[in-house]
Amino acid sequence: MPSKRYKSSVPTEELNKNINEFKKKIQLSEGQKKAQYEECEEERKKNNEKIQVLKNDIRELYRIKRQESTCVDALPDTKKDEKIAVLKRKKYREALDILDMKLIDTKKKTDLIRHDIKQKRIKLNDLFSKWSDMRSMITSTLDKDLNTAKTLSVLENRSHQIEMSRMEASHVTRKYRSIRNRLLEDSVVFESTLNKLEKTIKIQQCEIQRLEV
C-alpha cells in the first residue's frame, strides 16, 4: 500500500512566523552573549590593572621599609658585643657601608702588620746570624788565647748585647702576632655579619621579584 503523506495541521504562514520569531530570539541571545563577553573582558582588564597597581604599591612599600628599617632582625641578639649593638641601630645600607669600610680597614691593618712582622723576622734572623758569628769568634779566640781576659770581656759584652737585641726582637714579634690575631678575629665577625645582611636583602629582593610576576 502506498504510504500516506503527513500533512501538518499548522498553516504555512503561521509556521514561518514562528520560525522568524525563533530566529530573532537566537539573534537576541547571541547579542546578549556577546555583550556579556565584552563586559566580562572589560572587567577582567580592570581587575588586572588593579592587581598591577597593588603589586607596584607592595613593591614600593617593601622598598620604603627596607630603606627605613634597621638591622634589628638581621643581626644576632647580643649585649656583650658593642659593635653589633651599634649596627643593629643602623639601616641596612648604612650597616653594609660601615662593615665594608671596617673590613677594608682591617685588611689594610693586617697587611701592614704582616709586612712589619716580615721585616722584624728579617732583622731577627740577621741578629741570630751575627750572634752565631760572634759566638764562633769567641770560641775561636778562646782556643787561641785563653789568657786574654780583656778580649774575652769585650766579646762577652758584645754577645750579651746581641742576645738582648734578639730577645727584644722576639718580644716585638709576639706583640705583632697578638695584634694580628685580634684583627683577624674582627675580620671574621665583620664578614659573617656582612653575609647575614646580604642574605636578608637577597630574600627581600626575591620576594619583590615574585610579586612582580
PDB file of C-alpha atoms in Angstrom:
ATOM      1  CA  MET A   1       0.000   0.000   0.000  1.00  0.00           C
ATOM      2  CA  PRO A   2       1.264   3.477  -0.830  1.00  0.00           C
ATOM      3  CA  SER A   3       2.234   5.438   2.282  1.00  0.00           C
ATOM      4  CA  LYS A   4       0.135   8.371   3.304  1.00  0.00           C
ATOM      5  CA  ARG A   5       1.854  11.750   3.178  1.00  0.00           C
ATOM      6  CA  TYR A   6       1.882  13.540   6.550  1.00  0.00           C
ATOM      7  CA  LYS A   7       0.232  16.892   6.487  1.00  0.00           C
ATOM      8  CA  SER A   8       0.858  19.467   9.239  1.00  0.00           C
ATOM      9  CA  SER A   9      -2.156  20.897  10.914  1.00  0.00           C
ATOM     10  CA  VAL A  10      -0.280  24.244  11.344  1.00  0.00           C
ATOM     11  CA  PRO A  11      -0.716  26.645   8.450  1.00  0.00           C
ATOM     12  CA  THR A  12       2.399  27.520   6.466  1.00  0.00           C
ATOM     13  CA  GLU A  13       2.126  31.228   7.205  1.00  0.00           C
ATOM     14  CA  GLU A  14       1.936  30.675  10.944  1.00  0.00           C
ATOM     15  CA  LEU A  15       4.831  28.205  10.788  1.00  0.00           C
ATOM     16  CA  ASN A  16       7.036  30.780   9.007  1.00  0.00           C
ATOM     17  CA  LYS A  17       6.067  33.353  11.592  1.00  0.00           C
ATOM     18  CA  ASN A  18       7.137  31.024  14.422  1.00  0.00           C
ATOM     19  CA  ILE A  19      10.432  30.319  12.647  1.00  0.00           C
ATOM     20  CA  ASN A  20      11.156  34.042  12.256  1.00  0.00           C
ATOM     21  CA  GLU A  21      10.388  34.690  15.921  1.00  0.00           C
ATOM     22  CA  PHE A  22      12.666  31.823  16.904  1.00  0.00           C
ATOM     23  CA  LYS A  23      15.468  33.266  14.727  1.00  0.00           C
ATOM     24  CA  LYS A  24      15.018  36.666  16.391  1.00  0.00           C
ATOM     25  CA  LYS A  25      15.307  35.045  19.821  1.00  0.00           C
ATOM     26  CA  ILE A  26      18.506  33.288  18.721  1.00  0.00           C
ATOM     27  CA  GLN A  27      19.956  36.552  17.400  1.00  0.00           C
ATOM     28  CA  LEU A  28      18.970  38.350  20.605  1.00  0.00           C
ATOM     29  CA  SER A  29      20.592  35.593  22.669  1.00  0.00           C
ATOM     30  CA  GLU A  30      23.784  35.825  20.589  1.00  0.00           C
ATOM     31  CA  GLY A  31      23.821  39.605  21.049  1.00  0.00           C
ATOM     32  CA  GLN A  32      23.356  39.284  24.796  1.00  0.00           C
ATOM     33  CA  LYS A  33      26.088  36.665  24.947  1.00  0.00           C
ATOM     34  CA  LYS A  34      28.482  38.946  23.031  1.00  0.00           C
ATOM     35  CA  ALA A  35      27.638  41.886  25.273  1.00  0.00           C
ATOM     36  CA  GLN A  36      28.200  39.770  28.363  1.00  0.00           C
ATOM     37  CA  TYR A  37      31.552  38.569  26.982  1.00  0.00           C
ATOM     38  CA  GLU A  38      32.679  42.119  26.245  1.00  0.00           C
ATOM     39  CA  GLU A  39      31.544  43.202  29.688  1.00  0.00           C
ATOM     40  CA  CYS A  40      33.449  40.336  31.340  1.00  0.00           C
ATOM     41  CA  GLU A  41      36.539  41.104  29.238  1.00  0.00           C
ATOM     42  CA  GLU A  42      36.406  44.750  30.295  1.00  0.00           C
ATOM     43  CA  GLU A  43      36.014  43.720  33.936  1.00  0.00           C
ATOM     44  CA  ARG A  44      38.957  41.322  33.599  1.00  0.00           C
ATOM     45  CA  LYS A  45      41.161  44.109  32.212  1.00  0.00           C
ATOM     46  CA  LYS A  46      40.151  46.410  35.047  1.00  0.00           C
ATOM     47  CA  ASN A  47      40.939  43.701  37.606  1.00  0.00           C
ATOM     48  CA  ASN A  48      44.361  43.074  36.032  1.00  0.00           C
ATOM     49  CA  GLU A  49      45.094  46.781  36.175  1.00  0.00           C
ATOM     50  CA  LYS A  50      44.089  46.881  39.844  1.00  0.00           C
ATOM     51  CA  ILE A  51      46.301  43.848  40.576  1.00  0.00           C
ATOM     52  CA  GLN A  52      49.254  45.518  38.843  1.00  0.00           C
ATOM     53  CA  VAL A  53      48.698  48.714  40.841  1.00  0.00           C
ATOM     54  CA  LEU A  54      48.576  46.692  44.062  1.00  0.00           C
ATOM     55  CA  LYS A  55      51.807  44.886  43.129  1.00  0.00           C
ATOM     56  CA  ASN A  56      53.514  48.209  42.477  1.00  0.00           C
ATOM     57  CA  ASP A  57      52.261  49.561  45.789  1.00  0.00           C
ATOM     58  CA  ILE A  58      53.518  46.476  47.640  1.00  0.00           C
ATOM     59  CA  ARG A  59      56.905  46.700  45.907  1.00  0.00           C
ATOM     60  CA  GLU A  60      57.171  50.371  46.842  1.00  0.00           C
ATOM     61  CA  LEU A  61      56.244  49.590  50.444  1.00  0.00           C
ATOM     62  CA  TYR A  62      58.949  46.902  50.578  1.00  0.00           C
ATOM     63  CA  ARG A  63      61.461  49.391  49.190  1.00  0.00           C
ATOM     64  CA  ILE A  64      60.499  52.045  51.726  1.00  0.00           C
ATOM     65  CA  LYS A  65      60.530  49.511  54.565  1.00  0.00           C
ATOM     66  CA  ARG A  66      63.978  48.265  53.565  1.00  0.00           C
ATOM     67  CA  GLN A  67      65.318  51.817  53.462  1.00  0.00           C
ATOM     68  CA  GLU A  68      63.778  52.887  56.751  1.00  0.00           C
ATOM     69  CA  SER A  69      64.033  49.687  58.777  1.00  0.00           C
ATOM     70  CA  THR A  70      67.047  48.907  60.922  1.00  0.00           C
ATOM     71  CA  CYS A  71      69.124  45.726  61.189  1.00  0.00           C
ATOM     72  CA  VAL A  72      67.497  44.531  64.414  1.00  0.00           C
ATOM     73  CA  ASP A  73      66.109  41.313  62.921  1.00  0.00           C
ATOM     74  CA  ALA A  74      69.040  40.593  60.600  1.00  0.00           C
ATOM     75  CA  LEU A  75      71.754  40.611  63.273  1.00  0.00           C
ATOM     76  CA  PRO A  76      72.138  38.287  66.266  1.00  0.00           C
ATOM     77  CA  ASP A  77      70.810  39.418  69.620  1.00  0.00           C
ATOM     78  CA  THR A  78      73.869  40.136  71.724  1.00  0.00           C
ATOM     79  CA  LYS A  79      74.517  42.556  74.563  1.00  0.00           C
ATOM     80  CA  LYS A  80      78.204  41.848  75.026  1.00  0.00           C
ATOM     81  CA  ASP A  81      79.427  42.999  71.612  1.00  0.00           C
ATOM     82  CA  GLU A  82      79.071  46.787  71.401  1.00  0.00           C
ATOM     83  CA  LYS A  83      79.951  46.754  67.671  1.00  0.00           C
ATOM     84  CA  ILE A  84      76.955  44.542  66.859  1.00  0.00           C
ATOM     85  CA  ALA A  85      74.720  46.676  69.079  1.00  0.00           C
ATOM     86  CA  VAL A  86      75.705  49.781  67.106  1.00  0.00           C
ATOM     87  CA  LEU A  87      74.986  48.083  63.775  1.00  0.00           C
ATOM     88  CA  LYS A  88      71.538  46.940  64.963  1.00  0.00           C
ATOM     89  CA  ARG A  89      70.541  50.593  65.267  1.00  0.00           C
ATOM     90  CA  LYS A  90      71.623  51.347  61.690  1.00  0.00           C
ATOM     91  CA  LYS A  91      69.669  50.967  58.475  1.00  0.00           C
ATOM     92  CA  TYR A  92      70.597  48.155  56.095  1.00  0.00           C
ATOM     93  CA  ARG A  93      72.558  50.263  53.606  1.00  0.00           C
ATOM     94  CA  GLU A  94      74.300  52.204  56.374  1.00  0.00           C
ATOM     95  CA  ALA A  95      75.273  48.968  58.120  1.00  0.00           C
ATOM     96  CA  LEU A  96      76.641  47.487  54.895  1.00  0.00           C
ATOM     97  CA  ASP A  97      78.698  50.615  54.229  1.00  0.00           C
ATOM     98  CA  ILE A  98      80.091  50.561  57.777  1.00  0.00           C
ATOM     99  CA  LEU A  99      81.000  46.873  57.526  1.00  0.00           C
ATOM    100  CA  ASP A 100      82.627  47.378  54.133  1.00  0.00           C
ATOM    101  CA  MET A 101      84.766  50.222  55.481  1.00  0.00           C
ATOM    102  CA  LYS A 102      85.717  48.285  58.624  1.00  0.00           C
ATOM    103  CA  LEU A 103      86.564  45.211  56.575  1.00  0.00           C
ATOM    104  CA  ILE A 104      88.774  47.227  54.229  1.00  0.00           C
ATOM    105  CA  ASP A 105      90.426  48.976  57.196  1.00  0.00           C
ATOM    106  CA  THR A 106      91.002  45.660  58.982  1.00  0.00           C
ATOM    107  CA  LYS A 107      92.579  44.110  55.874  1.00  0.00           C
ATOM    108  CA  LYS A 108      94.854  47.130  55.465  1.00  0.00           C
ATOM    109  CA  LYS A 109      95.974  46.899  59.091  1.00  0.00           C
ATOM    110  CA  THR A 110      96.511  43.164  58.726  1.00  0.00           C
ATOM    111  CA  ASP A 111      98.649  43.700  55.622  1.00  0.00           C
ATOM    112  CA  LEU A 112     100.716  46.329  57.449  1.00  0.00           C
ATOM    113  CA  ILE A 113     101.231  44.032  60.407  1.00  0.00           C
ATOM    114  CA  ARG A 114     102.270  41.183  58.114  1.00  0.00           C
ATOM    115  CA  HIS A 115     104.774  43.498  56.451  1.00  0.00           C
ATOM    116  CA  ASP A 116     106.144  44.644  59.822  1.00  0.00           C
ATOM    117  CA  ILE A 117     106.407  41.062  61.062  1.00  0.00           C
ATOM    118  CA  LYS A 118     108.259  40.118  57.884  1.00  0.00           C
ATOM    119  CA  GLN A 119     110.719  42.979  58.403  1.00  0.00           C
ATOM    120  CA  LYS A 120     111.173  42.078  62.097  1.00  0.00           C
ATOM    121  CA  ARG A 121     111.767  38.460  61.148  1.00  0.00           C
ATOM    122  CA  ILE A 122     114.455  39.511  58.685  1.00  0.00           C
ATOM    123  CA  LYS A 123     116.061  41.653  61.378  1.00  0.00           C
ATOM    124  CA  LEU A 124     115.793  38.819  63.889  1.00  0.00           C
ATOM    125  CA  ASN A 125     117.426  36.370  61.504  1.00  0.00           C
ATOM    126  CA  ASP A 126     120.179  38.885  60.916  1.00  0.00           C
ATOM    127  CA  LEU A 127     120.695  39.213  64.681  1.00  0.00           C
ATOM    128  CA  PHE A 128     120.822  35.449  65.060  1.00  0.00           C
ATOM    129  CA  SER A 129     123.400  35.263  62.296  1.00  0.00           C
ATOM    130  CA  LYS A 130     125.537  37.942  63.944  1.00  0.00           C
ATOM    131  CA  TRP A 131     125.170  36.278  67.318  1.00  0.00           C
ATOM    132  CA  SER A 132     126.216  32.943  65.835  1.00  0.00           C
ATOM    133  CA  ASP A 133     129.228  34.551  64.157  1.00  0.00           C
ATOM    134  CA  MET A 134     130.182  36.274  67.406  1.00  0.00           C
ATOM    135  CA  ARG A 135     129.911  33.068  69.367  1.00  0.00           C
ATOM    136  CA  SER A 136     132.115  31.315  66.845  1.00  0.00           C
ATOM    137  CA  MET A 137     134.560  34.192  67.133  1.00  0.00           C
ATOM    138  CA  ILE A 138     134.565  33.869  70.935  1.00  0.00           C
ATOM    139  CA  THR A 139     135.172  30.155  70.741  1.00  0.00           C
ATOM    140  CA  SER A 140     137.956  30.629  68.232  1.00  0.00           C
ATOM    141  CA  THR A 141     139.544  33.407  70.305  1.00  0.00           C
ATOM    142  CA  LEU A 142     139.367  31.344  73.495  1.00  0.00           C
ATOM    143  CA  ASP A 143     141.034  28.466  71.728  1.00  0.00           C
ATOM    144  CA  LYS A 144     143.873  30.727  70.541  1.00  0.00           C
ATOM    145  CA  ASP A 145     144.450  32.757  73.656  1.00  0.00           C
ATOM    146  CA  LEU A 146     142.803  31.660  76.887  1.00  0.00           C
ATOM    147  CA  ASN A 147     144.865  34.162  78.882  1.00  0.00           C
ATOM    148  CA  THR A 148     143.491  37.304  77.138  1.00  0.00           C
ATOM    149  CA  ALA A 149     140.842  38.338  79.707  1.00  0.00           C
ATOM    150  CA  LYS A 150     140.277  41.734  78.159  1.00  0.00           C
ATOM    151  CA  THR A 151     139.406  40.309  74.765  1.00  0.00           C
ATOM    152  CA  LEU A 152     137.093  37.776  76.387  1.00  0.00           C
ATOM    153  CA  SER A 153     135.298  40.502  78.357  1.00  0.00           C
ATOM    154  CA  VAL A 154     134.736  42.571  75.216  1.00  0.00           C
ATOM    155  CA  LEU A 155     133.404  39.623  73.280  1.00  0.00           C
ATOM    156  CA  GLU A 156     131.102  38.592  76.116  1.00  0.00           C
ATOM    157  CA  ASN A 157     129.715  42.114  76.276  1.00  0.00           C
ATOM    158  CA  ARG A 158     129.048  42.052  72.555  1.00  0.00           C
ATOM    159  CA  SER A 159     127.442  38.661  72.865  1.00  0.00           C
ATOM    160  CA  HIS A 160     125.222  39.929  75.675  1.00  0.00           C
ATOM    161  CA  GLN A 161     124.151  42.928  73.592  1.00  0.00           C
ATOM    162  CA  ILE A 162     123.265  40.697  70.697  1.00  0.00           C
ATOM    163  CA  GLU A 163     121.307  38.379  72.994  1.00  0.00           C
ATOM    164  CA  MET A 164     119.354  41.353  74.384  1.00  0.00           C
ATOM    165  CA  SER A 165     118.605  42.522  70.852  1.00  0.00           C
ATOM    166  CA  ARG A 166     117.404  39.061  69.956  1.00  0.00           C
ATOM    167  CA  MET A 167     115.097  38.961  72.999  1.00  0.00           C
ATOM    168  CA  GLU A 168     113.732  42.397  72.125  1.00  0.00           C
ATOM    169  CA  ALA A 169     113.054  41.300  68.559  1.00  0.00           C
ATOM    170  CA  SER A 170     111.272  38.185  69.826  1.00  0.00           C
ATOM    171  CA  HIS A 171     109.116  40.313  72.120  1.00  0.00           C
ATOM    172  CA  VAL A 172     108.174  42.641  69.244  1.00  0.00           C
ATOM    173  CA  THR A 173     107.288  39.658  67.067  1.00  0.00           C
ATOM    174  CA  ARG A 174     104.984  38.184  69.738  1.00  0.00           C
ATOM    175  CA  LYS A 175     103.297  41.563  70.198  1.00  0.00           C
ATOM    176  CA  TYR A 176     102.628  41.987  66.482  1.00  0.00           C
ATOM    177  CA  ARG A 177     101.293  38.432  66.247  1.00  0.00           C
ATOM    178  CA  SER A 178      98.843  39.172  69.071  1.00  0.00           C
ATOM    179  CA  ILE A 179      97.619  42.314  67.313  1.00  0.00           C
ATOM    180  CA  ARG A 180      97.310  40.449  64.020  1.00  0.00           C
ATOM    181  CA  ASN A 181      95.210  37.685  65.632  1.00  0.00           C
ATOM    182  CA  ARG A 182      92.815  40.232  67.140  1.00  0.00           C
ATOM    183  CA  LEU A 183      92.401  41.955  63.782  1.00  0.00           C
ATOM    184  CA  LEU A 184      91.782  38.633  62.052  1.00  0.00           C
ATOM    185  CA  GLU A 185      89.077  37.787  64.621  1.00  0.00           C
ATOM    186  CA  ASP A 186      87.385  41.151  63.998  1.00  0.00           C
ATOM    187  CA  SER A 187      87.597  40.482  60.272  1.00  0.00           C
ATOM    188  CA  VAL A 188      85.756  37.151  60.703  1.00  0.00           C
ATOM    189  CA  VAL A 189      82.989  38.843  62.739  1.00  0.00           C
ATOM    190  CA  PHE A 190      82.514  41.628  60.189  1.00  0.00           C
ATOM    191  CA  GLU A 191      82.495  39.210  57.232  1.00  0.00           C
ATOM    192  CA  SER A 192      79.902  36.983  58.961  1.00  0.00           C
ATOM    193  CA  THR A 193      77.696  39.988  59.753  1.00  0.00           C
ATOM    194  CA  LEU A 194      78.034  41.288  56.186  1.00  0.00           C
ATOM    195  CA  ASN A 195      76.972  37.886  54.776  1.00  0.00           C
ATOM    196  CA  LYS A 196      73.871  37.853  57.006  1.00  0.00           C
ATOM    197  CA  LEU A 197      72.835  41.322  55.866  1.00  0.00           C
ATOM    198  CA  GLU A 198      73.368  40.463  52.189  1.00  0.00           C
ATOM    199  CA  LYS A 199      71.334  37.264  52.639  1.00  0.00           C
ATOM    200  CA  THR A 200      68.445  39.231  54.190  1.00  0.00           C
ATOM    201  CA  ILE A 201      68.458  41.733  51.308  1.00  0.00           C
ATOM    202  CA  LYS A 202      68.518  38.910  48.728  1.00  0.00           C
ATOM    203  CA  ILE A 203      65.458  37.316  50.390  1.00  0.00           C
ATOM    204  CA  GLN A 204      63.574  40.612  50.170  1.00  0.00           C
ATOM    205  CA  GLN A 205      64.594  41.070  46.525  1.00  0.00           C
ATOM    206  CA  CYS A 206      63.344  37.553  45.702  1.00  0.00           C
ATOM    207  CA  GLU A 207      60.018  38.383  47.366  1.00  0.00           C
ATOM    208  CA  ILE A 208      59.705  41.563  45.275  1.00  0.00           C
ATOM    209  CA  GLN A 209      60.522  39.640  42.082  1.00  0.00           C
ATOM    210  CA  ARG A 210      57.895  37.032  42.981  1.00  0.00           C
ATOM    211  CA  LEU A 211      55.274  39.745  43.387  1.00  0.00           C
ATOM    212  CA  GLU A 212      56.234  41.261  40.027  1.00  0.00           C
ATOM    213  CA  VAL A 213      55.424  38.016  38.189  1.00  0.00           C
TER     214      VAL A 213
END
